[in-house]
Amino acid sequence: SQQGEEDPQALSIQEGENATMNCSYKTSINNLQWYRQNSGRGLVHLILIRSNEREKHSGRLRVTLDTSKKSSSLLITASRAADTASYFCATVNYLADRGSTLGRLYFGRGTQLTVWP
Amino acid sequence: GAVVSQHPSWVICKSGTSVKIECRSLDFQATTMFWYRQFPKQSLMLMATSNEGSKATYEQGVEKDKFLINHASLTLSTLTVTSAHPEDSSFYICSARLAGEVDTQYFGPGTRLTVL
Protein backbone atom coordinates (compact mmCIF):
# COMPACT_ATOMS: atom_id res chain seq x y z
CA SER A 1 0.00 0.00 0.00
CA GLN A 2 1.21 3.50 -0.78
CA GLN A 3 -0.83 5.06 1.96
CA GLY A 4 0.67 6.76 4.96
CA GLU A 5 -0.61 5.99 8.41
CA GLU A 6 -0.95 8.70 11.02
CA ASP A 7 -0.52 8.24 14.70
CA PRO A 8 -2.29 8.94 16.98
CA GLN A 9 -5.76 8.75 15.49
CA ALA A 10 -6.95 11.40 17.92
CA LEU A 11 -5.14 13.95 20.04
CA SER A 12 -6.65 16.28 22.61
CA ILE A 13 -4.59 19.07 24.18
CA GLN A 14 -4.89 22.45 25.87
CA GLU A 15 -4.16 25.74 24.15
CA GLY A 16 -0.51 26.63 24.38
CA GLU A 17 0.68 23.03 24.39
CA ASN A 18 2.57 21.47 21.51
CA ALA A 19 0.93 18.86 19.30
CA THR A 20 2.94 16.13 17.62
CA MET A 21 1.53 13.85 14.95
CA ASN A 22 3.38 11.03 13.25
CA CYS A 23 3.10 9.48 9.84
CA SER A 24 4.57 6.18 8.74
CA TYR A 25 4.67 4.82 5.21
CA LYS A 26 5.83 1.64 3.55
CA THR A 27 7.39 2.48 0.20
CA SER A 28 10.05 4.85 -1.05
CA ILE A 29 8.88 8.39 -1.60
CA ASN A 30 9.83 11.48 -3.55
CA ASN A 31 8.14 13.80 -1.12
CA LEU A 32 5.68 13.83 1.75
CA GLN A 33 3.05 16.47 2.34
CA TRP A 34 0.94 17.47 5.30
CA TYR A 35 -2.59 18.81 4.95
CA ARG A 36 -5.20 20.18 7.33
CA GLN A 37 -8.93 19.61 6.96
CA ASN A 38 -11.51 21.44 9.01
CA SER A 39 -14.70 19.49 9.60
CA GLY A 40 -16.67 19.05 6.39
CA ARG A 41 -14.30 21.18 4.36
CA GLY A 42 -11.60 20.73 1.76
CA LEU A 43 -7.91 20.29 2.36
CA VAL A 44 -5.40 23.02 3.02
CA HIS A 45 -1.80 22.33 2.09
CA LEU A 46 0.54 22.94 5.02
CA ILE A 47 4.01 21.86 4.03
CA LEU A 48 5.94 19.67 1.60
CA ILE A 49 9.19 17.95 2.50
CA ARG A 50 11.31 16.23 -0.12
CA SER A 51 13.02 12.90 0.35
CA ASN A 52 16.45 14.55 0.58
CA GLU A 53 15.32 16.94 3.31
CA ARG A 54 15.26 16.14 7.01
CA GLU A 55 13.44 19.09 8.52
CA LYS A 56 11.32 22.03 7.43
CA HIS A 57 9.71 24.89 9.26
CA SER A 58 6.76 27.09 8.46
CA GLY A 59 5.59 29.45 11.17
CA ARG A 60 4.50 27.30 14.12
CA LEU A 61 4.85 24.12 12.09
CA ARG A 62 7.87 21.89 12.10
CA VAL A 63 8.06 18.79 9.93
CA THR A 64 10.73 16.12 10.11
CA LEU A 65 11.37 13.25 7.74
CA ASP A 66 13.34 10.09 8.44
CA THR A 67 13.50 8.06 5.25
CA SER A 68 15.43 5.25 6.96
CA LYS A 69 12.50 4.73 9.31
CA LYS A 70 9.95 5.70 6.67
CA SER A 71 8.35 8.16 9.02
CA SER A 72 7.55 11.83 9.34
CA SER A 73 6.31 14.00 12.16
CA LEU A 74 4.36 17.24 12.27
CA LEU A 75 4.83 19.44 15.30
CA ILE A 76 2.52 22.36 15.97
CA THR A 77 3.94 24.61 18.64
CA ALA A 78 1.91 26.81 20.99
CA SER A 79 -1.35 25.37 19.71
CA ARG A 80 -4.54 27.42 19.46
CA ALA A 81 -8.18 26.46 19.46
CA ALA A 82 -8.22 27.38 15.75
CA ASP A 83 -5.77 24.55 15.09
CA THR A 84 -8.56 22.07 15.82
CA ALA A 85 -8.86 20.00 12.63
CA SER A 86 -7.88 16.71 11.04
CA TYR A 87 -4.31 16.48 9.83
CA PHE A 88 -3.30 14.18 6.99
CA CYS A 89 0.00 13.13 5.57
CA ALA A 90 0.23 12.21 1.90
CA THR A 91 3.09 10.58 0.07
CA VAL A 92 4.23 10.98 -3.51
CA ASN A 93 6.10 8.17 -5.22
CA TYR A 94 6.97 8.74 -8.86
CA LEU A 95 8.02 5.12 -9.30
CA ALA A 96 4.56 3.91 -8.31
CA ASP A 97 3.07 6.37 -10.79
CA ARG A 98 4.80 4.81 -13.78
CA GLY A 99 2.28 4.38 -16.59
CA SER A 100 -0.08 6.70 -14.79
CA THR A 101 -0.34 10.32 -13.73
CA LEU A 102 2.79 11.56 -12.01
CA GLY A 103 2.50 13.03 -8.55
CA ARG A 104 -0.52 11.18 -7.24
CA LEU A 105 -1.14 11.66 -3.53
CA TYR A 106 -1.65 8.73 -1.19
CA PHE A 107 -3.32 9.85 2.02
CA GLY A 108 -3.30 8.36 5.49
CA ARG A 109 -6.38 8.23 7.69
CA GLY A 110 -5.47 11.37 9.55
CA THR A 111 -5.13 12.56 13.12
CA GLN A 112 -8.04 14.41 14.66
CA LEU A 113 -6.57 17.21 16.75
CA THR A 114 -8.72 18.98 19.33
CA VAL A 115 -7.29 22.02 21.08
CA TRP A 116 -9.26 23.16 24.12
CA PRO A 117 -9.27 26.84 25.03
CA GLY B 1 -4.39 32.63 -6.13
CA ALA B 2 -4.94 28.95 -7.00
CA VAL B 3 -8.54 28.75 -5.88
CA VAL B 4 -10.66 25.73 -6.66
CA SER B 5 -14.42 25.74 -6.24
CA GLN B 6 -16.95 22.94 -6.19
CA HIS B 7 -20.64 23.09 -6.84
CA PRO B 8 -22.88 22.17 -5.22
CA SER B 9 -21.45 22.14 -1.70
CA TRP B 10 -24.07 19.63 -0.68
CA VAL B 11 -26.80 17.67 -2.44
CA ILE B 12 -29.54 15.30 -1.35
CA CYS B 13 -31.09 13.07 -3.96
CA LYS B 14 -33.33 10.06 -4.29
CA SER B 15 -31.96 6.64 -5.03
CA GLY B 16 -31.73 6.01 -8.76
CA THR B 17 -31.15 9.59 -9.81
CA SER B 18 -27.95 11.02 -11.24
CA VAL B 19 -26.00 13.83 -9.66
CA LYS B 20 -23.43 16.09 -11.30
CA ILE B 21 -20.67 17.77 -9.31
CA GLU B 22 -18.59 20.55 -10.82
CA CYS B 23 -15.00 21.39 -10.04
CA ARG B 24 -13.61 24.68 -11.29
CA SER B 25 -10.20 26.28 -11.10
CA LEU B 26 -11.04 29.96 -10.70
CA ASP B 27 -7.80 31.73 -11.40
CA PHE B 28 -5.60 29.25 -13.19
CA GLN B 29 -5.70 26.66 -15.92
CA ALA B 30 -5.66 23.10 -14.66
CA THR B 31 -4.35 20.51 -17.06
CA THR B 32 -5.01 17.80 -14.51
CA MET B 33 -7.80 17.41 -11.99
CA PHE B 34 -8.27 14.68 -9.43
CA TRP B 35 -11.42 13.34 -7.82
CA TYR B 36 -11.35 11.89 -4.32
CA ARG B 37 -13.92 10.26 -2.10
CA GLN B 38 -13.90 10.46 1.66
CA PHE B 39 -16.02 8.51 4.13
CA PRO B 40 -16.54 9.90 7.64
CA LYS B 41 -13.32 9.98 9.63
CA GLN B 42 -11.52 8.17 6.86
CA SER B 43 -8.77 8.91 4.40
CA LEU B 44 -9.20 10.50 1.00
CA MET B 45 -9.27 7.81 -1.65
CA LEU B 46 -8.33 8.79 -5.19
CA MET B 47 -11.10 7.82 -7.58
CA ALA B 48 -9.81 9.09 -10.89
CA THR B 49 -7.53 11.51 -12.64
CA SER B 50 -8.80 13.63 -15.47
CA ASN B 51 -6.71 15.41 -18.05
CA GLU B 52 -8.21 18.11 -20.21
CA GLY B 53 -9.39 16.79 -23.53
CA SER B 54 -8.77 13.13 -22.81
CA LYS B 55 -10.44 10.24 -21.04
CA ALA B 56 -10.19 9.99 -17.29
CA THR B 57 -7.96 7.39 -15.68
CA TYR B 58 -9.79 5.47 -13.00
CA GLU B 59 -8.28 3.81 -9.97
CA GLN B 60 -8.70 0.12 -9.46
CA GLY B 61 -12.14 -0.75 -8.14
CA VAL B 62 -13.83 2.47 -9.29
CA GLU B 63 -16.64 1.86 -11.77
CA LYS B 64 -16.20 3.98 -14.87
CA ASP B 65 -19.85 3.73 -15.83
CA LYS B 66 -20.94 4.68 -12.36
CA PHE B 67 -18.74 7.71 -11.93
CA LEU B 68 -18.56 9.62 -15.19
CA ILE B 69 -15.83 12.22 -15.40
CA ASN B 70 -15.57 14.91 -18.02
CA HIS B 71 -12.76 17.45 -18.28
CA ALA B 72 -13.96 19.54 -21.16
CA SER B 73 -11.92 22.67 -20.50
CA LEU B 74 -8.83 23.76 -18.63
CA THR B 75 -10.95 25.16 -15.82
CA LEU B 76 -13.78 22.69 -15.44
CA SER B 77 -14.12 19.02 -14.60
CA THR B 78 -17.37 17.31 -13.74
CA LEU B 79 -18.14 14.12 -11.86
CA THR B 80 -21.53 12.54 -12.48
CA VAL B 81 -22.69 9.86 -10.11
CA THR B 82 -25.12 7.84 -12.17
CA SER B 83 -28.05 5.96 -10.69
CA ALA B 84 -26.97 6.92 -7.21
CA HIS B 85 -27.60 4.56 -4.30
CA PRO B 86 -27.31 5.14 -0.54
CA GLU B 87 -23.86 3.54 -0.52
CA ASP B 88 -22.67 6.34 -2.82
CA SER B 89 -23.32 8.83 -0.03
CA SER B 90 -19.98 10.37 0.74
CA PHE B 91 -17.87 13.51 0.65
CA TYR B 92 -16.42 14.11 -2.82
CA ILE B 93 -13.40 16.38 -3.14
CA CYS B 94 -11.65 17.53 -6.28
CA SER B 95 -8.23 19.00 -6.71
CA ALA B 96 -6.54 20.76 -9.59
CA ARG B 97 -2.97 21.01 -10.72
CA LEU B 98 -1.09 23.49 -12.85
CA ALA B 99 0.93 22.27 -15.80
CA GLY B 100 4.49 21.73 -14.69
CA GLU B 101 3.68 21.64 -10.96
CA VAL B 102 3.72 17.91 -10.43
CA ASP B 103 3.74 17.94 -6.65
CA THR B 104 1.15 20.62 -5.88
CA GLN B 105 -2.59 20.04 -5.85
CA TYR B 106 -5.11 22.72 -4.96
CA PHE B 107 -8.20 21.30 -3.31
CA GLY B 108 -11.81 22.31 -3.60
CA PRO B 109 -14.06 22.62 -0.54
CA GLY B 110 -15.82 19.33 -1.21
CA THR B 111 -19.38 18.22 -1.97
CA ARG B 112 -21.46 16.28 0.51
CA LEU B 113 -23.69 13.80 -1.33
CA THR B 114 -26.55 12.12 0.52
CA VAL B 115 -28.60 9.56 -1.34
CA LEU B 116 -31.92 8.67 0.27
PDB file of C-alpha atoms in Angstrom:
ATOM      1  CA  SER A   1       0.000   0.000   0.000  1.00  0.00           C
ATOM      2  CA  GLN A   2       1.206   3.495  -0.782  1.00  0.00           C
ATOM      3  CA  GLN A   3      -0.829   5.057   1.963  1.00  0.00           C
ATOM      4  CA  GLY A   4       0.673   6.759   4.957  1.00  0.00           C
ATOM      5  CA  GLU A   5      -0.609   5.987   8.415  1.00  0.00           C
ATOM      6  CA  GLU A   6      -0.951   8.704  11.021  1.00  0.00           C
ATOM      7  CA  ASP A   7      -0.519   8.241  14.702  1.00  0.00           C
ATOM      8  CA  PRO A   8      -2.286   8.941  16.983  1.00  0.00           C
ATOM      9  CA  GLN A   9      -5.760   8.754  15.487  1.00  0.00           C
ATOM     10  CA  ALA A  10      -6.953  11.400  17.916  1.00  0.00           C
ATOM     11  CA  LEU A  11      -5.140  13.951  20.044  1.00  0.00           C
ATOM     12  CA  SER A  12      -6.648  16.279  22.610  1.00  0.00           C
ATOM     13  CA  ILE A  13      -4.586  19.071  24.177  1.00  0.00           C
ATOM     14  CA  GLN A  14      -4.893  22.451  25.866  1.00  0.00           C
ATOM     15  CA  GLU A  15      -4.165  25.742  24.146  1.00  0.00           C
ATOM     16  CA  GLY A  16      -0.514  26.628  24.381  1.00  0.00           C
ATOM     17  CA  GLU A  17       0.681  23.035  24.388  1.00  0.00           C
ATOM     18  CA  ASN A  18       2.567  21.474  21.512  1.00  0.00           C
ATOM     19  CA  ALA A  19       0.933  18.856  19.298  1.00  0.00           C
ATOM     20  CA  THR A  20       2.937  16.126  17.623  1.00  0.00           C
ATOM     21  CA  MET A  21       1.527  13.854  14.951  1.00  0.00           C
ATOM     22  CA  ASN A  22       3.379  11.033  13.251  1.00  0.00           C
ATOM     23  CA  CYS A  23       3.101   9.477   9.837  1.00  0.00           C
ATOM     24  CA  SER A  24       4.571   6.176   8.735  1.00  0.00           C
ATOM     25  CA  TYR A  25       4.672   4.820   5.210  1.00  0.00           C
ATOM     26  CA  LYS A  26       5.834   1.636   3.547  1.00  0.00           C
ATOM     27  CA  THR A  27       7.391   2.481   0.196  1.00  0.00           C
ATOM     28  CA  SER A  28      10.049   4.854  -1.052  1.00  0.00           C
ATOM     29  CA  ILE A  29       8.877   8.386  -1.601  1.00  0.00           C
ATOM     30  CA  ASN A  30       9.834  11.484  -3.551  1.00  0.00           C
ATOM     31  CA  ASN A  31       8.141  13.800  -1.117  1.00  0.00           C
ATOM     32  CA  LEU A  32       5.685  13.831   1.753  1.00  0.00           C
ATOM     33  CA  GLN A  33       3.051  16.467   2.336  1.00  0.00           C
ATOM     34  CA  TRP A  34       0.940  17.474   5.301  1.00  0.00           C
ATOM     35  CA  TYR A  35      -2.594  18.813   4.951  1.00  0.00           C
ATOM     36  CA  ARG A  36      -5.203  20.177   7.325  1.00  0.00           C
ATOM     37  CA  GLN A  37      -8.928  19.614   6.963  1.00  0.00           C
ATOM     38  CA  ASN A  38     -11.512  21.438   9.014  1.00  0.00           C
ATOM     39  CA  SER A  39     -14.704  19.487   9.599  1.00  0.00           C
ATOM     40  CA  GLY A  40     -16.674  19.055   6.391  1.00  0.00           C
ATOM     41  CA  ARG A  41     -14.295  21.181   4.363  1.00  0.00           C
ATOM     42  CA  GLY A  42     -11.598  20.734   1.755  1.00  0.00           C
ATOM     43  CA  LEU A  43      -7.906  20.291   2.365  1.00  0.00           C
ATOM     44  CA  VAL A  44      -5.404  23.016   3.022  1.00  0.00           C
ATOM     45  CA  HIS A  45      -1.799  22.330   2.089  1.00  0.00           C
ATOM     46  CA  LEU A  46       0.539  22.936   5.016  1.00  0.00           C
ATOM     47  CA  ILE A  47       4.010  21.864   4.033  1.00  0.00           C
ATOM     48  CA  LEU A  48       5.937  19.666   1.600  1.00  0.00           C
ATOM     49  CA  ILE A  49       9.186  17.950   2.501  1.00  0.00           C
ATOM     50  CA  ARG A  50      11.307  16.229  -0.116  1.00  0.00           C
ATOM     51  CA  SER A  51      13.016  12.898   0.350  1.00  0.00           C
ATOM     52  CA  ASN A  52      16.446  14.546   0.580  1.00  0.00           C
ATOM     53  CA  GLU A  53      15.323  16.943   3.309  1.00  0.00           C
ATOM     54  CA  ARG A  54      15.257  16.141   7.013  1.00  0.00           C
ATOM     55  CA  GLU A  55      13.442  19.086   8.517  1.00  0.00           C
ATOM     56  CA  LYS A  56      11.324  22.031   7.429  1.00  0.00           C
ATOM     57  CA  HIS A  57       9.707  24.889   9.263  1.00  0.00           C
ATOM     58  CA  SER A  58       6.761  27.086   8.458  1.00  0.00           C
ATOM     59  CA  GLY A  59       5.594  29.449  11.171  1.00  0.00           C
ATOM     60  CA  ARG A  60       4.500  27.302  14.118  1.00  0.00           C
ATOM     61  CA  LEU A  61       4.853  24.125  12.088  1.00  0.00           C
ATOM     62  CA  ARG A  62       7.871  21.890  12.098  1.00  0.00           C
ATOM     63  CA  VAL A  63       8.064  18.790   9.932  1.00  0.00           C
ATOM     64  CA  THR A  64      10.725  16.117  10.108  1.00  0.00           C
ATOM     65  CA  LEU A  65      11.373  13.252   7.741  1.00  0.00           C
ATOM     66  CA  ASP A  66      13.345  10.093   8.444  1.00  0.00           C
ATOM     67  CA  THR A  67      13.503   8.059   5.253  1.00  0.00           C
ATOM     68  CA  SER A  68      15.431   5.252   6.956  1.00  0.00           C
ATOM     69  CA  LYS A  69      12.502   4.727   9.309  1.00  0.00           C
ATOM     70  CA  LYS A  70       9.947   5.702   6.672  1.00  0.00           C
ATOM     71  CA  SER A  71       8.346   8.157   9.019  1.00  0.00           C
ATOM     72  CA  SER A  72       7.549  11.829   9.341  1.00  0.00           C
ATOM     73  CA  SER A  73       6.308  13.998  12.156  1.00  0.00           C
ATOM     74  CA  LEU A  74       4.360  17.236  12.271  1.00  0.00           C
ATOM     75  CA  LEU A  75       4.832  19.445  15.298  1.00  0.00           C
ATOM     76  CA  ILE A  76       2.518  22.365  15.971  1.00  0.00           C
ATOM     77  CA  THR A  77       3.940  24.609  18.639  1.00  0.00           C
ATOM     78  CA  ALA A  78       1.910  26.811  20.989  1.00  0.00           C
ATOM     79  CA  SER A  79      -1.352  25.369  19.708  1.00  0.00           C
ATOM     80  CA  ARG A  80      -4.536  27.417  19.456  1.00  0.00           C
ATOM     81  CA  ALA A  81      -8.175  26.464  19.464  1.00  0.00           C
ATOM     82  CA  ALA A  82      -8.223  27.376  15.753  1.00  0.00           C
ATOM     83  CA  ASP A  83      -5.772  24.545  15.092  1.00  0.00           C
ATOM     84  CA  THR A  84      -8.561  22.069  15.818  1.00  0.00           C
ATOM     85  CA  ALA A  85      -8.862  20.005  12.633  1.00  0.00           C
ATOM     86  CA  SER A  86      -7.875  16.715  11.042  1.00  0.00           C
ATOM     87  CA  TYR A  87      -4.308  16.483   9.828  1.00  0.00           C
ATOM     88  CA  PHE A  88      -3.304  14.176   6.991  1.00  0.00           C
ATOM     89  CA  CYS A  89      -0.001  13.129   5.567  1.00  0.00           C
ATOM     90  CA  ALA A  90       0.229  12.215   1.904  1.00  0.00           C
ATOM     91  CA  THR A  91       3.094  10.582   0.073  1.00  0.00           C
ATOM     92  CA  VAL A  92       4.232  10.982  -3.508  1.00  0.00           C
ATOM     93  CA  ASN A  93       6.096   8.173  -5.219  1.00  0.00           C
ATOM     94  CA  TYR A  94       6.975   8.744  -8.861  1.00  0.00           C
ATOM     95  CA  LEU A  95       8.022   5.120  -9.295  1.00  0.00           C
ATOM     96  CA  ALA A  96       4.561   3.911  -8.306  1.00  0.00           C
ATOM     97  CA  ASP A  97       3.074   6.365 -10.785  1.00  0.00           C
ATOM     98  CA  ARG A  98       4.795   4.809 -13.784  1.00  0.00           C
ATOM     99  CA  GLY A  99       2.279   4.382 -16.585  1.00  0.00           C
ATOM    100  CA  SER A 100      -0.080   6.698 -14.785  1.00  0.00           C
ATOM    101  CA  THR A 101      -0.341  10.322 -13.734  1.00  0.00           C
ATOM    102  CA  LEU A 102       2.791  11.555 -12.010  1.00  0.00           C
ATOM    103  CA  GLY A 103       2.498  13.029  -8.548  1.00  0.00           C
ATOM    104  CA  ARG A 104      -0.524  11.177  -7.242  1.00  0.00           C
ATOM    105  CA  LEU A 105      -1.145  11.663  -3.533  1.00  0.00           C
ATOM    106  CA  TYR A 106      -1.648   8.734  -1.188  1.00  0.00           C
ATOM    107  CA  PHE A 107      -3.315   9.847   2.019  1.00  0.00           C
ATOM    108  CA  GLY A 108      -3.296   8.361   5.486  1.00  0.00           C
ATOM    109  CA  ARG A 109      -6.380   8.233   7.694  1.00  0.00           C
ATOM    110  CA  GLY A 110      -5.471  11.368   9.555  1.00  0.00           C
ATOM    111  CA  THR A 111      -5.127  12.557  13.118  1.00  0.00           C
ATOM    112  CA  GLN A 112      -8.038  14.414  14.655  1.00  0.00           C
ATOM    113  CA  LEU A 113      -6.565  17.213  16.755  1.00  0.00           C
ATOM    114  CA  THR A 114      -8.718  18.980  19.325  1.00  0.00           C
ATOM    115  CA  VAL A 115      -7.291  22.017  21.076  1.00  0.00           C
ATOM    116  CA  TRP A 116      -9.256  23.157  24.121  1.00  0.00           C
ATOM    117  CA  PRO A 117      -9.273  26.839  25.035  1.00  0.00           C
TER     118      PRO A 117
ATOM    119  CA  GLY B   1      -4.387  32.631  -6.126  1.00  0.00           C
ATOM    120  CA  ALA B   2      -4.936  28.950  -7.000  1.00  0.00           C
ATOM    121  CA  VAL B   3      -8.537  28.751  -5.881  1.00  0.00           C
ATOM    122  CA  VAL B   4     -10.663  25.733  -6.663  1.00  0.00           C
ATOM    123  CA  SER B   5     -14.424  25.738  -6.242  1.00  0.00           C
ATOM    124  CA  GLN B   6     -16.949  22.935  -6.192  1.00  0.00           C
ATOM    125  CA  HIS B   7     -20.637  23.087  -6.843  1.00  0.00           C
ATOM    126  CA  PRO B   8     -22.877  22.168  -5.221  1.00  0.00           C
ATOM    127  CA  SER B   9     -21.448  22.138  -1.699  1.00  0.00           C
ATOM    128  CA  TRP B  10     -24.074  19.631  -0.681  1.00  0.00           C
ATOM    129  CA  VAL B  11     -26.799  17.674  -2.442  1.00  0.00           C
ATOM    130  CA  ILE B  12     -29.539  15.304  -1.347  1.00  0.00           C
ATOM    131  CA  CYS B  13     -31.094  13.070  -3.963  1.00  0.00           C
ATOM    132  CA  LYS B  14     -33.334  10.055  -4.292  1.00  0.00           C
ATOM    133  CA  SER B  15     -31.963   6.640  -5.029  1.00  0.00           C
ATOM    134  CA  GLY B  16     -31.726   6.006  -8.764  1.00  0.00           C
ATOM    135  CA  THR B  17     -31.147   9.593  -9.807  1.00  0.00           C
ATOM    136  CA  SER B  18     -27.948  11.024 -11.240  1.00  0.00           C
ATOM    137  CA  VAL B  19     -25.998  13.834  -9.657  1.00  0.00           C
ATOM    138  CA  LYS B  20     -23.427  16.089 -11.297  1.00  0.00           C
ATOM    139  CA  ILE B  21     -20.673  17.773  -9.308  1.00  0.00           C
ATOM    140  CA  GLU B  22     -18.585  20.554 -10.824  1.00  0.00           C
ATOM    141  CA  CYS B  23     -15.002  21.385 -10.040  1.00  0.00           C
ATOM    142  CA  ARG B  24     -13.609  24.681 -11.287  1.00  0.00           C
ATOM    143  CA  SER B  25     -10.201  26.278 -11.105  1.00  0.00           C
ATOM    144  CA  LEU B  26     -11.043  29.961 -10.698  1.00  0.00           C
ATOM    145  CA  ASP B  27      -7.805  31.730 -11.403  1.00  0.00           C
ATOM    146  CA  PHE B  28      -5.604  29.247 -13.193  1.00  0.00           C
ATOM    147  CA  GLN B  29      -5.700  26.658 -15.920  1.00  0.00           C
ATOM    148  CA  ALA B  30      -5.658  23.103 -14.658  1.00  0.00           C
ATOM    149  CA  THR B  31      -4.350  20.509 -17.057  1.00  0.00           C
ATOM    150  CA  THR B  32      -5.010  17.799 -14.511  1.00  0.00           C
ATOM    151  CA  MET B  33      -7.801  17.411 -11.990  1.00  0.00           C
ATOM    152  CA  PHE B  34      -8.268  14.683  -9.429  1.00  0.00           C
ATOM    153  CA  TRP B  35     -11.417  13.337  -7.823  1.00  0.00           C
ATOM    154  CA  TYR B  36     -11.355  11.890  -4.323  1.00  0.00           C
ATOM    155  CA  ARG B  37     -13.924  10.262  -2.103  1.00  0.00           C
ATOM    156  CA  GLN B  38     -13.895  10.462   1.663  1.00  0.00           C
ATOM    157  CA  PHE B  39     -16.018   8.510   4.127  1.00  0.00           C
ATOM    158  CA  PRO B  40     -16.535   9.900   7.644  1.00  0.00           C
ATOM    159  CA  LYS B  41     -13.316   9.977   9.635  1.00  0.00           C
ATOM    160  CA  GLN B  42     -11.520   8.169   6.856  1.00  0.00           C
ATOM    161  CA  SER B  43      -8.768   8.911   4.401  1.00  0.00           C
ATOM    162  CA  LEU B  44      -9.203  10.504   1.000  1.00  0.00           C
ATOM    163  CA  MET B  45      -9.268   7.814  -1.652  1.00  0.00           C
ATOM    164  CA  LEU B  46      -8.334   8.787  -5.193  1.00  0.00           C
ATOM    165  CA  MET B  47     -11.097   7.819  -7.578  1.00  0.00           C
ATOM    166  CA  ALA B  48      -9.806   9.093 -10.886  1.00  0.00           C
ATOM    167  CA  THR B  49      -7.526  11.509 -12.635  1.00  0.00           C
ATOM    168  CA  SER B  50      -8.799  13.633 -15.466  1.00  0.00           C
ATOM    169  CA  ASN B  51      -6.710  15.408 -18.047  1.00  0.00           C
ATOM    170  CA  GLU B  52      -8.213  18.113 -20.207  1.00  0.00           C
ATOM    171  CA  GLY B  53      -9.389  16.791 -23.527  1.00  0.00           C
ATOM    172  CA  SER B  54      -8.771  13.127 -22.812  1.00  0.00           C
ATOM    173  CA  LYS B  55     -10.438  10.244 -21.037  1.00  0.00           C
ATOM    174  CA  ALA B  56     -10.188   9.985 -17.291  1.00  0.00           C
ATOM    175  CA  THR B  57      -7.959   7.392 -15.679  1.00  0.00           C
ATOM    176  CA  TYR B  58      -9.791   5.474 -12.996  1.00  0.00           C
ATOM    177  CA  GLU B  59      -8.280   3.810  -9.969  1.00  0.00           C
ATOM    178  CA  GLN B  60      -8.705   0.118  -9.463  1.00  0.00           C
ATOM    179  CA  GLY B  61     -12.142  -0.747  -8.136  1.00  0.00           C
ATOM    180  CA  VAL B  62     -13.825   2.472  -9.285  1.00  0.00           C
ATOM    181  CA  GLU B  63     -16.637   1.859 -11.768  1.00  0.00           C
ATOM    182  CA  LYS B  64     -16.199   3.982 -14.873  1.00  0.00           C
ATOM    183  CA  ASP B  65     -19.847   3.727 -15.835  1.00  0.00           C
ATOM    184  CA  LYS B  66     -20.944   4.683 -12.358  1.00  0.00           C
ATOM    185  CA  PHE B  67     -18.736   7.710 -11.933  1.00  0.00           C
ATOM    186  CA  LEU B  68     -18.560   9.623 -15.192  1.00  0.00           C
ATOM    187  CA  ILE B  69     -15.829  12.220 -15.397  1.00  0.00           C
ATOM    188  CA  ASN B  70     -15.573  14.911 -18.016  1.00  0.00           C
ATOM    189  CA  HIS B  71     -12.757  17.445 -18.276  1.00  0.00           C
ATOM    190  CA  ALA B  72     -13.964  19.544 -21.164  1.00  0.00           C
ATOM    191  CA  SER B  73     -11.923  22.667 -20.504  1.00  0.00           C
ATOM    192  CA  LEU B  74      -8.832  23.763 -18.630  1.00  0.00           C
ATOM    193  CA  THR B  75     -10.946  25.164 -15.820  1.00  0.00           C
ATOM    194  CA  LEU B  76     -13.782  22.686 -15.442  1.00  0.00           C
ATOM    195  CA  SER B  77     -14.116  19.016 -14.603  1.00  0.00           C
ATOM    196  CA  THR B  78     -17.374  17.312 -13.745  1.00  0.00           C
ATOM    197  CA  LEU B  79     -18.145  14.124 -11.859  1.00  0.00           C
ATOM    198  CA  THR B  80     -21.527  12.543 -12.483  1.00  0.00           C
ATOM    199  CA  VAL B  81     -22.694   9.856 -10.105  1.00  0.00           C
ATOM    200  CA  THR B  82     -25.119   7.838 -12.170  1.00  0.00           C
ATOM    201  CA  SER B  83     -28.052   5.956 -10.694  1.00  0.00           C
ATOM    202  CA  ALA B  84     -26.969   6.916  -7.211  1.00  0.00           C
ATOM    203  CA  HIS B  85     -27.602   4.563  -4.303  1.00  0.00           C
ATOM    204  CA  PRO B  86     -27.310   5.144  -0.544  1.00  0.00           C
ATOM    205  CA  GLU B  87     -23.856   3.537  -0.518  1.00  0.00           C
ATOM    206  CA  ASP B  88     -22.669   6.340  -2.821  1.00  0.00           C
ATOM    207  CA  SER B  89     -23.325   8.828  -0.033  1.00  0.00           C
ATOM    208  CA  SER B  90     -19.977  10.367   0.738  1.00  0.00           C
ATOM    209  CA  PHE B  91     -17.866  13.511   0.646  1.00  0.00           C
ATOM    210  CA  TYR B  92     -16.419  14.113  -2.816  1.00  0.00           C
ATOM    211  CA  ILE B  93     -13.399  16.381  -3.138  1.00  0.00           C
ATOM    212  CA  CYS B  94     -11.654  17.530  -6.275  1.00  0.00           C
ATOM    213  CA  SER B  95      -8.229  19.003  -6.709  1.00  0.00           C
ATOM    214  CA  ALA B  96      -6.541  20.760  -9.593  1.00  0.00           C
ATOM    215  CA  ARG B  97      -2.971  21.014 -10.725  1.00  0.00           C
ATOM    216  CA  LEU B  98      -1.088  23.494 -12.846  1.00  0.00           C
ATOM    217  CA  ALA B  99       0.930  22.272 -15.799  1.00  0.00           C
ATOM    218  CA  GLY B 100       4.495  21.732 -14.691  1.00  0.00           C
ATOM    219  CA  GLU B 101       3.682  21.639 -10.957  1.00  0.00           C
ATOM    220  CA  VAL B 102       3.720  17.912 -10.428  1.00  0.00           C
ATOM    221  CA  ASP B 103       3.743  17.943  -6.646  1.00  0.00           C
ATOM    222  CA  THR B 104       1.150  20.617  -5.881  1.00  0.00           C
ATOM    223  CA  GLN B 105      -2.592  20.037  -5.849  1.00  0.00           C
ATOM    224  CA  TYR B 106      -5.112  22.717  -4.955  1.00  0.00           C
ATOM    225  CA  PHE B 107      -8.201  21.302  -3.313  1.00  0.00           C
ATOM    226  CA  GLY B 108     -11.807  22.309  -3.601  1.00  0.00           C
ATOM    227  CA  PRO B 109     -14.065  22.620  -0.536  1.00  0.00           C
ATOM    228  CA  GLY B 110     -15.819  19.332  -1.213  1.00  0.00           C
ATOM    229  CA  THR B 111     -19.377  18.223  -1.974  1.00  0.00           C
ATOM    230  CA  ARG B 112     -21.458  16.278   0.513  1.00  0.00           C
ATOM    231  CA  LEU B 113     -23.689  13.798  -1.332  1.00  0.00           C
ATOM    232  CA  THR B 114     -26.551  12.123   0.522  1.00  0.00           C
ATOM    233  CA  VAL B 115     -28.602   9.561  -1.344  1.00  0.00           C
ATOM    234  CA  LEU B 116     -31.916   8.674   0.274  1.00  0.00           C
TER     235      LEU B 116
END
